[in-house]
Short mmCIF file of N, CA and C in Angstrom, two decimals:
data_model
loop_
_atom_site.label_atom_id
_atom_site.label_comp_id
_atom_site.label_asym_id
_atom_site.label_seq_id
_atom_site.Cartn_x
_atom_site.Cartn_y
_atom_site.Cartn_z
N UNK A 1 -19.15 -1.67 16.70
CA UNK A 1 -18.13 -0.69 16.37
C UNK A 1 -18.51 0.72 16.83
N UNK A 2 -19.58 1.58 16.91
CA UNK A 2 -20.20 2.20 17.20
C UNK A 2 -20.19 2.74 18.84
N UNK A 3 -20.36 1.60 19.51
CA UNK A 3 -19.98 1.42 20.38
C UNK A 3 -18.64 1.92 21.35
N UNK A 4 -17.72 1.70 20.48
CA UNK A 4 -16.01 1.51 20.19
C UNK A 4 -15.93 2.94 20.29
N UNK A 5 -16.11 3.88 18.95
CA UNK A 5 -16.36 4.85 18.79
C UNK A 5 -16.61 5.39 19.59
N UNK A 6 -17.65 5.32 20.35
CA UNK A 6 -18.56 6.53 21.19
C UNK A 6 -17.47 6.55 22.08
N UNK A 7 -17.12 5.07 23.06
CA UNK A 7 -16.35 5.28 24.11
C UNK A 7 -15.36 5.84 24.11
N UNK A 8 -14.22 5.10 22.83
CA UNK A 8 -12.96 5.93 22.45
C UNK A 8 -13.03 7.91 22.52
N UNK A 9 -14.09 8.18 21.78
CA UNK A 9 -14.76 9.80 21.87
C UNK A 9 -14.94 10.36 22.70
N UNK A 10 -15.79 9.71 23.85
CA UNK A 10 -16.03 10.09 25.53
C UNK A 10 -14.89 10.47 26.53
N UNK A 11 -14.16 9.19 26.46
CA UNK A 11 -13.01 8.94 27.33
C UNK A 11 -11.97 10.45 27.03
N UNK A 12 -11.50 10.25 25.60
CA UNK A 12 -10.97 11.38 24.95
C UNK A 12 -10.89 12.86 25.39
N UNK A 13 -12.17 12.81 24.94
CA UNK A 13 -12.45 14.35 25.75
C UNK A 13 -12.56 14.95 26.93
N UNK A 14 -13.77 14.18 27.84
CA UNK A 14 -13.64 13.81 29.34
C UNK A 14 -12.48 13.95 29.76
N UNK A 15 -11.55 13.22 29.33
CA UNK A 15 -10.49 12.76 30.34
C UNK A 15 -8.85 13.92 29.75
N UNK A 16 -9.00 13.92 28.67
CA UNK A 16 -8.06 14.97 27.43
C UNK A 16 -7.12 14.45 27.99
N UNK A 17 -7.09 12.99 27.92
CA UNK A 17 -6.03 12.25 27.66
C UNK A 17 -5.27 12.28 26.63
N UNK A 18 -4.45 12.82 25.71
CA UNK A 18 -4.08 13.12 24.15
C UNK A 18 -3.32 14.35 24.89
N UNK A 19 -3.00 14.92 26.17
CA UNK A 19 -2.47 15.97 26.78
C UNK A 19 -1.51 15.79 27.31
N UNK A 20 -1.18 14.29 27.13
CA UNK A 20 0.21 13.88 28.11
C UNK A 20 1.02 13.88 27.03
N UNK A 21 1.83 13.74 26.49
CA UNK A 21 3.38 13.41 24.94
C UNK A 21 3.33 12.14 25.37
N UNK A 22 3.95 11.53 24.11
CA UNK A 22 4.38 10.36 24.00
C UNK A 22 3.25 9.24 24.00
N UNK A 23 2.15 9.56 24.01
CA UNK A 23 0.80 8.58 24.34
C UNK A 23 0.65 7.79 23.16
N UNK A 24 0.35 6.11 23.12
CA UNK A 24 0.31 5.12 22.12
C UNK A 24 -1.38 4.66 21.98
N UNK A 25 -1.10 4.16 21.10
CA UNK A 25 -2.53 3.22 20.80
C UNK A 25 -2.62 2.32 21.84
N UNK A 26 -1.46 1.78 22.59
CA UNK A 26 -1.59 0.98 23.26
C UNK A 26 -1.71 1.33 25.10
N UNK A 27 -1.32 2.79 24.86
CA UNK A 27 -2.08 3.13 26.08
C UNK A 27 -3.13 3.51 26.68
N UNK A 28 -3.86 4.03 24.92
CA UNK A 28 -5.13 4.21 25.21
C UNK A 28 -5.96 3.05 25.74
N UNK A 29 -5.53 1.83 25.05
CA UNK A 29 -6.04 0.37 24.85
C UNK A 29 -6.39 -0.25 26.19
N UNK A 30 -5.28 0.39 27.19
CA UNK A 30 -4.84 -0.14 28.80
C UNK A 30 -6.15 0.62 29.20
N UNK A 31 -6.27 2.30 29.08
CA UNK A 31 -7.27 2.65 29.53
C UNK A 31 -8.46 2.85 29.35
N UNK A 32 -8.87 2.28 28.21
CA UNK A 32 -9.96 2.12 27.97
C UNK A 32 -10.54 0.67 27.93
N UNK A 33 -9.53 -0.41 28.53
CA UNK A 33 -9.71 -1.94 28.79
C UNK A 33 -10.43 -2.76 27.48
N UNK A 34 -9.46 -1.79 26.12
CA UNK A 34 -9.90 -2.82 24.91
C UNK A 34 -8.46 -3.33 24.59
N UNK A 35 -8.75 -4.57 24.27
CA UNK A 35 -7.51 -5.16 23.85
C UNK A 35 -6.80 -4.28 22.84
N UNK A 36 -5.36 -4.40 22.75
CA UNK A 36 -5.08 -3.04 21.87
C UNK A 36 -4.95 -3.91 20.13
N UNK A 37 -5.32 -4.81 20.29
CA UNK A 37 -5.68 -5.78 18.75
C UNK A 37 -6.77 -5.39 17.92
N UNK A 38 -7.80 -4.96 18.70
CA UNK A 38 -9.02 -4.72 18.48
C UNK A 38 -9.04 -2.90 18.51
N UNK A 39 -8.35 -2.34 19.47
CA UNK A 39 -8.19 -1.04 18.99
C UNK A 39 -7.94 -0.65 17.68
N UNK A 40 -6.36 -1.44 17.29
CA UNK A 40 -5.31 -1.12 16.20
C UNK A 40 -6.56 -1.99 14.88
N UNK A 41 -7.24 -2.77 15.30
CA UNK A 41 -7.99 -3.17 13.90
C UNK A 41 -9.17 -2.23 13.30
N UNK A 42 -9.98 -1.49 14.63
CA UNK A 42 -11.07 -0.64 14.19
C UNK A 42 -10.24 0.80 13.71
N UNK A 43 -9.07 1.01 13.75
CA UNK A 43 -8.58 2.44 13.63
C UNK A 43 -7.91 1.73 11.73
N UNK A 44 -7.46 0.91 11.73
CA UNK A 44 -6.95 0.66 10.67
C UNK A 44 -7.92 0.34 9.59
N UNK A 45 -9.20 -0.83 9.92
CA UNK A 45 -10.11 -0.94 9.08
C UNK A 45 -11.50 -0.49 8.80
N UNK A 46 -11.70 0.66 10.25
CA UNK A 46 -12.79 0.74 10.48
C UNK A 46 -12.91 2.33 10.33
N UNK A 47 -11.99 3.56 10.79
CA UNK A 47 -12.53 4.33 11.14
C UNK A 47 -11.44 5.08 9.61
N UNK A 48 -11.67 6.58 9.41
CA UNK A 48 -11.48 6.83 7.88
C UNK A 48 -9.94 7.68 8.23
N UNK A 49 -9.52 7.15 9.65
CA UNK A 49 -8.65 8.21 10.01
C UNK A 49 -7.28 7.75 10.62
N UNK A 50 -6.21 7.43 10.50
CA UNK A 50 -5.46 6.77 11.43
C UNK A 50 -5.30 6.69 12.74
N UNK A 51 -4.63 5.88 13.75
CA UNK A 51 -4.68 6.95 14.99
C UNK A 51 -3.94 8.05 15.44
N UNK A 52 -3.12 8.22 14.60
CA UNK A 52 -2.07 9.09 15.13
C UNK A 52 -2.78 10.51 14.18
N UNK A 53 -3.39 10.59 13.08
CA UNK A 53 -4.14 11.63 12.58
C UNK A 53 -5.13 12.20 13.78
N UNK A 54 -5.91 11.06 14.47
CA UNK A 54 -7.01 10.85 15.28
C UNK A 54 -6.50 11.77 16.53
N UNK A 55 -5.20 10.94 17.28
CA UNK A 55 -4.48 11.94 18.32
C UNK A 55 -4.03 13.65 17.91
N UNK A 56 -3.21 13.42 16.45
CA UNK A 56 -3.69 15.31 16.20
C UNK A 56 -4.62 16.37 15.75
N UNK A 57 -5.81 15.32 15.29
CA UNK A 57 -6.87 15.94 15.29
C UNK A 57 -7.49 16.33 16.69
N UNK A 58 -7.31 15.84 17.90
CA UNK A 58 -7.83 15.78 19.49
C UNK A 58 -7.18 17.10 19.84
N UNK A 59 -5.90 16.62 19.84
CA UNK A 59 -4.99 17.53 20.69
C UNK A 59 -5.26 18.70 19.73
N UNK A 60 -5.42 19.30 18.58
CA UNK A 60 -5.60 20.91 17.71
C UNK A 60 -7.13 20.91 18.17
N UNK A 61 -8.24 20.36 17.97
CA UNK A 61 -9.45 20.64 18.40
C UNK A 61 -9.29 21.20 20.15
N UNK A 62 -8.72 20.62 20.74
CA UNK A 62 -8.04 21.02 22.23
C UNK A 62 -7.57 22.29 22.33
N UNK A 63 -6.86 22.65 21.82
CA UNK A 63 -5.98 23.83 21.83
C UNK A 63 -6.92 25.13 20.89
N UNK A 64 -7.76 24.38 20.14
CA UNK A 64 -9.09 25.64 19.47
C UNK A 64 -9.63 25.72 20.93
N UNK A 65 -10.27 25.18 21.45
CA UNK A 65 -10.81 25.16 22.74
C UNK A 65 -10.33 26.01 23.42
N UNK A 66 -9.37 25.56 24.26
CA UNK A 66 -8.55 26.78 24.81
C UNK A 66 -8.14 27.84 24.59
N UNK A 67 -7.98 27.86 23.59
CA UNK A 67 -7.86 29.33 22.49
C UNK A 67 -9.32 29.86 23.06
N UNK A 68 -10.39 29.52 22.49
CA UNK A 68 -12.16 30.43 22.95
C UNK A 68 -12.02 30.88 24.61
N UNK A 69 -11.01 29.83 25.06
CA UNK A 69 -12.00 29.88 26.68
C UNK A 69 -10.48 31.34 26.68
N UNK A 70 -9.81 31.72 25.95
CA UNK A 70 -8.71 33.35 26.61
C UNK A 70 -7.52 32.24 26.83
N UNK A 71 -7.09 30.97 26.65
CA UNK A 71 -5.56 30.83 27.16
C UNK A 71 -4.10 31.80 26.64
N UNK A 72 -4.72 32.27 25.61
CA UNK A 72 -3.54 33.21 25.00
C UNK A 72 -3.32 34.31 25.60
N UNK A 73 -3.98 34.28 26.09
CA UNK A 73 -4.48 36.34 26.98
C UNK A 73 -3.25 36.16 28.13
N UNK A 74 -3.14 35.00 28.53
CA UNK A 74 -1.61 34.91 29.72
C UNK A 74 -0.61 33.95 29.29
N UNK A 75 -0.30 32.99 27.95
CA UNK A 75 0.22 32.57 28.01
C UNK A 75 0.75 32.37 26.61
N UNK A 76 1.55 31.58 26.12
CA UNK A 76 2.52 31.42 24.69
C UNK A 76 1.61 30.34 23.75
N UNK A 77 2.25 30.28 22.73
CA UNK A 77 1.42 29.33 22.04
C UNK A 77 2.46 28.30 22.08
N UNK A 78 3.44 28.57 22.45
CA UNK A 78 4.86 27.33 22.66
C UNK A 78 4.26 26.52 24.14
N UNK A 79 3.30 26.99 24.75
CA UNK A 79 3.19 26.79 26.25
C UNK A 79 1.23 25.82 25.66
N UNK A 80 0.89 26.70 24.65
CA UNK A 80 -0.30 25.99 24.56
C UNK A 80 0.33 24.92 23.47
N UNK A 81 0.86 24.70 23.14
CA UNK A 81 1.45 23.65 22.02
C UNK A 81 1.91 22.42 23.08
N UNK A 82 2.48 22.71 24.37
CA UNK A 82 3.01 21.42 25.16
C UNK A 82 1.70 20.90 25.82
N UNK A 83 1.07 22.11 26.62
CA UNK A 83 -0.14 21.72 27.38
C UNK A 83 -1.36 21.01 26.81
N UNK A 84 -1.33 20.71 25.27
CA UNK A 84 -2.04 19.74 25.03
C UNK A 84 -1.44 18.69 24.37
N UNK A 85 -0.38 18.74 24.51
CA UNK A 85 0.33 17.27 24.33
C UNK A 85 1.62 17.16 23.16
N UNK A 86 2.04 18.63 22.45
CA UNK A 86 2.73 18.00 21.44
C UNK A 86 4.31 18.22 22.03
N UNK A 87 5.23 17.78 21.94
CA UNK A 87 6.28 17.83 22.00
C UNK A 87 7.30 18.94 22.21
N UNK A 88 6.94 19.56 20.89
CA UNK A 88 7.73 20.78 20.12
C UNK A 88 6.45 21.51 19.86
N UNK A 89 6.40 22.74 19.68
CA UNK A 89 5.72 23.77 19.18
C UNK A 89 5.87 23.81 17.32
N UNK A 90 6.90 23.14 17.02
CA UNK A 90 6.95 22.86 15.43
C UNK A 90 6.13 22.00 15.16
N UNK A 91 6.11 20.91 15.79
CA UNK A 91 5.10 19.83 15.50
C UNK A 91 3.69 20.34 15.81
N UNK A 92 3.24 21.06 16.71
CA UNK A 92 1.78 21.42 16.73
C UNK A 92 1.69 22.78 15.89
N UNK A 93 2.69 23.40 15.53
CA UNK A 93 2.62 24.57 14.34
C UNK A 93 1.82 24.02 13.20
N UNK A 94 2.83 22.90 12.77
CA UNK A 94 2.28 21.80 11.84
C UNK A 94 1.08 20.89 11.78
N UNK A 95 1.21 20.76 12.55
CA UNK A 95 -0.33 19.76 13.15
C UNK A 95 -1.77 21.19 13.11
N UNK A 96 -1.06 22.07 13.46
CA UNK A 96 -2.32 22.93 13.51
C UNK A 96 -2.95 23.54 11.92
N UNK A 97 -1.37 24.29 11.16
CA UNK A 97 -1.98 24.28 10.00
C UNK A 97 -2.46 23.07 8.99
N UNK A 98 -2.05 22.10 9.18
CA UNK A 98 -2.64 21.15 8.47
C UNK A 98 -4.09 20.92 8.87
N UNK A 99 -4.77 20.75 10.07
CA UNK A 99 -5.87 20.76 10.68
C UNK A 99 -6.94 22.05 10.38
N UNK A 100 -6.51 23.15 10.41
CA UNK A 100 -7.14 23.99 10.40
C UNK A 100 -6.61 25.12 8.72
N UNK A 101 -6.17 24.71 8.21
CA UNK A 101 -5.31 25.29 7.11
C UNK A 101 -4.98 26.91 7.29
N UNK A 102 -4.67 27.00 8.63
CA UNK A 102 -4.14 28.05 8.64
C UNK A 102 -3.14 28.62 9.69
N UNK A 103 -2.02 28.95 9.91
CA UNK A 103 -1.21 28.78 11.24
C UNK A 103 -1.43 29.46 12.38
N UNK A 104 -1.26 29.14 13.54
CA UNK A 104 -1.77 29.48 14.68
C UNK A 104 -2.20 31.21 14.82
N UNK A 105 -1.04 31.45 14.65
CA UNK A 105 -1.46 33.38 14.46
C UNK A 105 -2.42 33.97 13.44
N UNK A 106 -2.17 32.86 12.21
CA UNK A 106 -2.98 33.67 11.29
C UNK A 106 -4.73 33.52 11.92
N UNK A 107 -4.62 32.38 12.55
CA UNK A 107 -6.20 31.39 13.12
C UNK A 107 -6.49 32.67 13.99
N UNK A 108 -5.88 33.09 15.05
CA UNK A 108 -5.98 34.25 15.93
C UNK A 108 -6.58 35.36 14.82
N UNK A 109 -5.89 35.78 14.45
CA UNK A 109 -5.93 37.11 14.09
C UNK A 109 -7.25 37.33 13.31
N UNK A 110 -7.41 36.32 12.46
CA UNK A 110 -8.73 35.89 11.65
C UNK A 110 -10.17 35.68 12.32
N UNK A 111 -10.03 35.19 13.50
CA UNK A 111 -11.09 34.87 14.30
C UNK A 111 -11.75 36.44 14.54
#
């Protein structure tokens, strides 16, 4: 399982796959050549997190990232909200204060 883990973690980041919308358990499954049975069983019985918690925990740790490296200095947070994968800028509004308990501007301003 461990194993599972590390790779699922590697690939993730490496690759910031979690940056495209619309991405499934089962596409990770394709690219990371685990059956997606065995994906959907270690995320459900194994790991303390769902996957779809797992995908907005990636994509807000992503967008903290980019936030350090100056993306705000030229661009929107509606623009950093798509570029790591969420849909709507409501949904990563949300995704962000829940993650970080605090909303994107207030996270700025506080830093």
């Amino acid at each position: 399982l461990e194993e599972y883990f590390l790779q699922i973690d590697q690939f993730v980041e490496q690759e910031h796959f979690f940056r495209q919308t619309g991405l499934s358990i089962s596409d990770l499954a394709l690219k990371l050549k685990i059956p997606k049975s065995h994906l959907s069983f270690i995320f459900k019985y194994h790991s303390e997190i769902s996957f779809s918690d797992f995908k907005k925990m990636v994509r807000i740790q992503d967008s903290l990232a980019l936030i350090e490296e100056g993306y705000l200095k030229t661009n929107t947070f509606d623009s950093l909200s798509k570029n790591v994968g969420f849909s709507t800028y409501n949904t990563f509004f949300i995704a962000f204060k829940e993650v970080t308990n605090k909303a994107p501007q207030e996270f700025i301003t506080s830093s």
